[in-house]
The first five atom37 places (N, CA, C, CB, O) and aatype in JSON, in Angstrom:
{
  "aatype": [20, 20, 20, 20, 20, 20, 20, 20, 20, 20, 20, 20, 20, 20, 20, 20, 20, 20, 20, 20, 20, 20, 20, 20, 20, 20, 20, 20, 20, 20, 20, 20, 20, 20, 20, 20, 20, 20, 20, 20, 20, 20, 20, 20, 20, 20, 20, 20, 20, 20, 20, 20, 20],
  "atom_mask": [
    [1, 1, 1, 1, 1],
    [1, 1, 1, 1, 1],
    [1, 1, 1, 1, 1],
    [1, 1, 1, 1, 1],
    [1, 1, 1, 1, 1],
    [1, 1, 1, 1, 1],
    [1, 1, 1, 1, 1],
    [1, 1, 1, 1, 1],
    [1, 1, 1, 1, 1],
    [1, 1, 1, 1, 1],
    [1, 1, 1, 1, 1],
    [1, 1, 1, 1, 1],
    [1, 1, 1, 1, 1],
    [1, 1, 1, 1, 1],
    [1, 1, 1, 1, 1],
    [1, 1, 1, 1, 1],
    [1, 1, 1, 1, 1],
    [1, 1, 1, 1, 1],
    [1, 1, 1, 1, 1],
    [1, 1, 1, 1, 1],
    [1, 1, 1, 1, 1],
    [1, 1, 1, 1, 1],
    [1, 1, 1, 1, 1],
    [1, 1, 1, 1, 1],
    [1, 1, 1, 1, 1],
    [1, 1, 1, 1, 1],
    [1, 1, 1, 1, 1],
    [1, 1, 1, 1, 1],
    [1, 1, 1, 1, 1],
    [1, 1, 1, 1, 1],
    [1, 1, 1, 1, 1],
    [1, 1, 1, 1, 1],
    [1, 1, 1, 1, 1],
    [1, 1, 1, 1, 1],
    [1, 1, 1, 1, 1],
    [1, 1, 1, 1, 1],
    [1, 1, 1, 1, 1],
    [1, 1, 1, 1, 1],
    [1, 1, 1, 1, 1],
    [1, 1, 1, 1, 1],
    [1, 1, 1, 1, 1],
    [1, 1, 1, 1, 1],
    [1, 1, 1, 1, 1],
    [1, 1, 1, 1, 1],
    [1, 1, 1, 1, 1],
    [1, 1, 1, 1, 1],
    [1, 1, 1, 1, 1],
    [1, 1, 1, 1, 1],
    [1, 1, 1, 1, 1],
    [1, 1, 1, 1, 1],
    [1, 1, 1, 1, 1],
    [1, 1, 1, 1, 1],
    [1, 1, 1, 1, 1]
  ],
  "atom_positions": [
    [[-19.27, -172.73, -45.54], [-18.44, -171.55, -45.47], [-16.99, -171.92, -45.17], [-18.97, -170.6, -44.42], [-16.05, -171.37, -45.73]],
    [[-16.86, -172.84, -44.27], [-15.14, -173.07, -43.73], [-14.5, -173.9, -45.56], [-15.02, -174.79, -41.68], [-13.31, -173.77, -45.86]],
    [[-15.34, -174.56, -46.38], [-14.67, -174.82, -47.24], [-14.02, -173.87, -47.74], [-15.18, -175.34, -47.91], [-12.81, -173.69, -47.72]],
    [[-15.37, -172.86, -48.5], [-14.73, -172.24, -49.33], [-13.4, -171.12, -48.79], [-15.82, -171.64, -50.03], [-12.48, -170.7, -49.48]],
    [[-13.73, -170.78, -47.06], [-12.73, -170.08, -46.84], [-11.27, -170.44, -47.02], [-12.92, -169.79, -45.8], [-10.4, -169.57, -47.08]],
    [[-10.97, -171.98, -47.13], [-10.13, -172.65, -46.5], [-9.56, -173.2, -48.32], [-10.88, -173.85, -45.1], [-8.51, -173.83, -48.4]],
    [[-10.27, -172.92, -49.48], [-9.99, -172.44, -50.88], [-9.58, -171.36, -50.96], [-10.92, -172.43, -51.7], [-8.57, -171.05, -51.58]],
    [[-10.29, -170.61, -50.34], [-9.61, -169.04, -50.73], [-8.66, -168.42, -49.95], [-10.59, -167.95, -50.75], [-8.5, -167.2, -49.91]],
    [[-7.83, -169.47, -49.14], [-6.4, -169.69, -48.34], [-6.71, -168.56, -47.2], [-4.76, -169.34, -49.42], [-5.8, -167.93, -46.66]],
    [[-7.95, -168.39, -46.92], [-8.46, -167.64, -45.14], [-7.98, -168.36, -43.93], [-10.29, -167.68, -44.78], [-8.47, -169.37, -43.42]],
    [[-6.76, -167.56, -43.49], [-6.68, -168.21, -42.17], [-7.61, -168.18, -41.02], [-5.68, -167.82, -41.69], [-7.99, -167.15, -40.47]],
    [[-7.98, -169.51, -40.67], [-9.14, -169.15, -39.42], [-8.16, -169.66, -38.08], [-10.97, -170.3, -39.57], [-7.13, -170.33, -37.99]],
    [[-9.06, -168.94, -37.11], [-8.35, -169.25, -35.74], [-9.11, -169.21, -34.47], [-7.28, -168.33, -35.52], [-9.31, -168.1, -33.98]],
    [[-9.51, -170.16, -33.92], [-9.9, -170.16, -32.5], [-9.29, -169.8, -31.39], [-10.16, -171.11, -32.21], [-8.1, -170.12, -31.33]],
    [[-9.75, -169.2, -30.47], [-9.49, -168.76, -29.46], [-9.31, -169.92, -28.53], [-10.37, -167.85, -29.18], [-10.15, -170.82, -28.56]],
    [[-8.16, -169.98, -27.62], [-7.85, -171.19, -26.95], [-8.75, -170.85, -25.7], [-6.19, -171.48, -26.67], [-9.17, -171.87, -25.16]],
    [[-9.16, -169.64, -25.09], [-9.84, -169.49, -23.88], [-11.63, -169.51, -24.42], [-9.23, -167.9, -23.06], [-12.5, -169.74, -23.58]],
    [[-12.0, -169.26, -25.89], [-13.3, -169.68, -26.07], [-13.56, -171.04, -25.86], [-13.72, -169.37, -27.25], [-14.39, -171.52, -25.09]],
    [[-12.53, -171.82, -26.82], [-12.47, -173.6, -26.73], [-12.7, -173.85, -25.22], [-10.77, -174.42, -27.25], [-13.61, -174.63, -24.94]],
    [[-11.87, -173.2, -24.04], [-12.29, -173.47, -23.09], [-13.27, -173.48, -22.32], [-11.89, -173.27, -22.81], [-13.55, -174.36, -21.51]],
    [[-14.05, -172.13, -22.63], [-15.23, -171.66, -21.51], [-16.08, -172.8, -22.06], [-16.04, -169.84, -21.6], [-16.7, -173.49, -21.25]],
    [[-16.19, -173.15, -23.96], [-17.41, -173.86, -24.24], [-16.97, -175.59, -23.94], [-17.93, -173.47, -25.99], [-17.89, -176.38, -24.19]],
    [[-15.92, -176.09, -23.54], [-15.44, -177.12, -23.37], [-14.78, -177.99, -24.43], [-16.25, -177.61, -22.85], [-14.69, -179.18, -24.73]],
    [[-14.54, -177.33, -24.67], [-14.07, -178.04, -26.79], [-12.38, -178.14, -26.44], [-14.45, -176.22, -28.85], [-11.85, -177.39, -25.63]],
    [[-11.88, -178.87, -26.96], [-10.55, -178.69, -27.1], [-9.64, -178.35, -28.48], [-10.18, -179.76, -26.61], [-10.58, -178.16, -29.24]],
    [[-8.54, -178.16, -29.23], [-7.77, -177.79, -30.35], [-8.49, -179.41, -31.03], [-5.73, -177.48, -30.04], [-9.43, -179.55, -31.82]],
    [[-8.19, -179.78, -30.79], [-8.01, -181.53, -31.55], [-10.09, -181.87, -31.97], [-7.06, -183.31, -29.6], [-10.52, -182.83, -32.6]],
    [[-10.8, -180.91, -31.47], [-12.11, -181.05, -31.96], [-12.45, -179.7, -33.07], [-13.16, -181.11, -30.59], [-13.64, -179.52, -33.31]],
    [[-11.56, -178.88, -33.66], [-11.75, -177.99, -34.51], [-11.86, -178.27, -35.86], [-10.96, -177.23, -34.36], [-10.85, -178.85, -36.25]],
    [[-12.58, -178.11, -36.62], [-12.94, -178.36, -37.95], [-11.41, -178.55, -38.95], [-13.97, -176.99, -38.42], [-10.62, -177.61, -38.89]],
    [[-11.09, -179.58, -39.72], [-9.88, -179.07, -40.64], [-9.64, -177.77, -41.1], [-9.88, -179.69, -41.76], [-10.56, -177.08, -41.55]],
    [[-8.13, -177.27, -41.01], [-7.82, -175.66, -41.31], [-8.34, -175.24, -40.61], [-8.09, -174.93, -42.43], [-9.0, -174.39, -41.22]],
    [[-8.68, -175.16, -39.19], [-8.74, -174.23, -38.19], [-8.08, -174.64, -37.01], [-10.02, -173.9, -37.93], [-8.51, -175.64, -36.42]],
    [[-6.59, -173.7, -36.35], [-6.01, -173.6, -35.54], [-6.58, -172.85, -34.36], [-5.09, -173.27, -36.0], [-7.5, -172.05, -34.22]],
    [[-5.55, -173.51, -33.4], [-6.3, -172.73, -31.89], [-4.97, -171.92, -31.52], [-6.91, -174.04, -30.28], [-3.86, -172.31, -31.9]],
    [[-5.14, -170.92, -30.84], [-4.6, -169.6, -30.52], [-5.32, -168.43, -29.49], [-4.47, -169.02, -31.8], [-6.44, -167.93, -29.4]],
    [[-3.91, -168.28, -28.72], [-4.5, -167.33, -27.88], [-4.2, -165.86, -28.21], [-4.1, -167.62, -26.54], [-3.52, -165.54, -29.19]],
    [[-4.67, -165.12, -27.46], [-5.02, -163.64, -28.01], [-3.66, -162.93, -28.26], [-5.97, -162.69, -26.87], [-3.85, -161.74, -28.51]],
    [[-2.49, -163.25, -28.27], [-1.66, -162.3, -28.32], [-0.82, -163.37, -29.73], [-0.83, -161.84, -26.6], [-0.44, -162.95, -30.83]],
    [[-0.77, -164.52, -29.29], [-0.27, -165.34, -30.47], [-1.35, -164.93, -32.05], [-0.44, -167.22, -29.9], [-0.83, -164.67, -33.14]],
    [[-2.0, -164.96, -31.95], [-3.2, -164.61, -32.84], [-3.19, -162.91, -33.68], [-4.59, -164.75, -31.7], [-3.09, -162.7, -34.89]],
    [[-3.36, -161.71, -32.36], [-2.8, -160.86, -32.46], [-1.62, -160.46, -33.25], [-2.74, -160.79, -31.64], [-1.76, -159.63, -34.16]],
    [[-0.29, -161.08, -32.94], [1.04, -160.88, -33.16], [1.33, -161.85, -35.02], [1.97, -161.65, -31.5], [2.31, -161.76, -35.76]],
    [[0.49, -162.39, -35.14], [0.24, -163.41, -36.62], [-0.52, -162.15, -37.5], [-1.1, -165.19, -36.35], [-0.31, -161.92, -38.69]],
    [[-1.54, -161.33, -36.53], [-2.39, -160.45, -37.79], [-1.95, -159.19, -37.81], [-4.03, -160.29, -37.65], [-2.65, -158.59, -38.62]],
    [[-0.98, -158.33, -37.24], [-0.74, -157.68, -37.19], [-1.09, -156.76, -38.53], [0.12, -157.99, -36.69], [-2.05, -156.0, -38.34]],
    [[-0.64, -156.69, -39.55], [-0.88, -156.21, -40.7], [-2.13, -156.52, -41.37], [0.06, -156.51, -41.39], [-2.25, -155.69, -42.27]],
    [[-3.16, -157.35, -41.36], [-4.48, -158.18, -41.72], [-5.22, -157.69, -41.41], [-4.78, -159.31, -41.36], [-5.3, -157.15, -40.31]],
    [[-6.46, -157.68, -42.73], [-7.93, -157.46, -42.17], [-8.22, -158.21, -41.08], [-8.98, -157.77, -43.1], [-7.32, -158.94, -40.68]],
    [[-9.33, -158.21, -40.46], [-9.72, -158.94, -39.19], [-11.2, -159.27, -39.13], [-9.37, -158.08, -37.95], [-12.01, -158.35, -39.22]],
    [[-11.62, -160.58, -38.98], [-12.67, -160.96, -38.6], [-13.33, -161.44, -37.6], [-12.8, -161.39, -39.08], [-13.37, -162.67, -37.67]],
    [[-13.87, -161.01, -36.66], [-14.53, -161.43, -35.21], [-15.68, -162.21, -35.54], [-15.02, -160.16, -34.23], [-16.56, -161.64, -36.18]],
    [[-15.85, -163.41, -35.22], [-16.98, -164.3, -35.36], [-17.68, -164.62, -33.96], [-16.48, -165.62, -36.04], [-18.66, -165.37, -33.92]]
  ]
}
């Protein structure tokens, strides 16, 4: 799934306080997926559909 999203130019984005609770850091996220916190993230989708995973 992250391929084809990441073909069909889907921005994905992690939550910097999920990465935390589960212990993961930015630098262990799959290629084409950025980390971001809720208002940086927010303030990027403003106009965008939205997907909660």
């Amino acid at each position: 799934m992250l391929t084809t999203a990441r073909e069909l130019g889907i921005v994905m984005t992690a939550c910097t306080t999920g990465l935390h609770l589960c212990g993961l850091t930015a630098n262990q996220l799959p290629e084409g997926v950025e980390a971001a916190g809720m208002v940086a993230f927010l303030a990027d989708a403003k106009d965008s559909e939205l997907l909660f995973v």
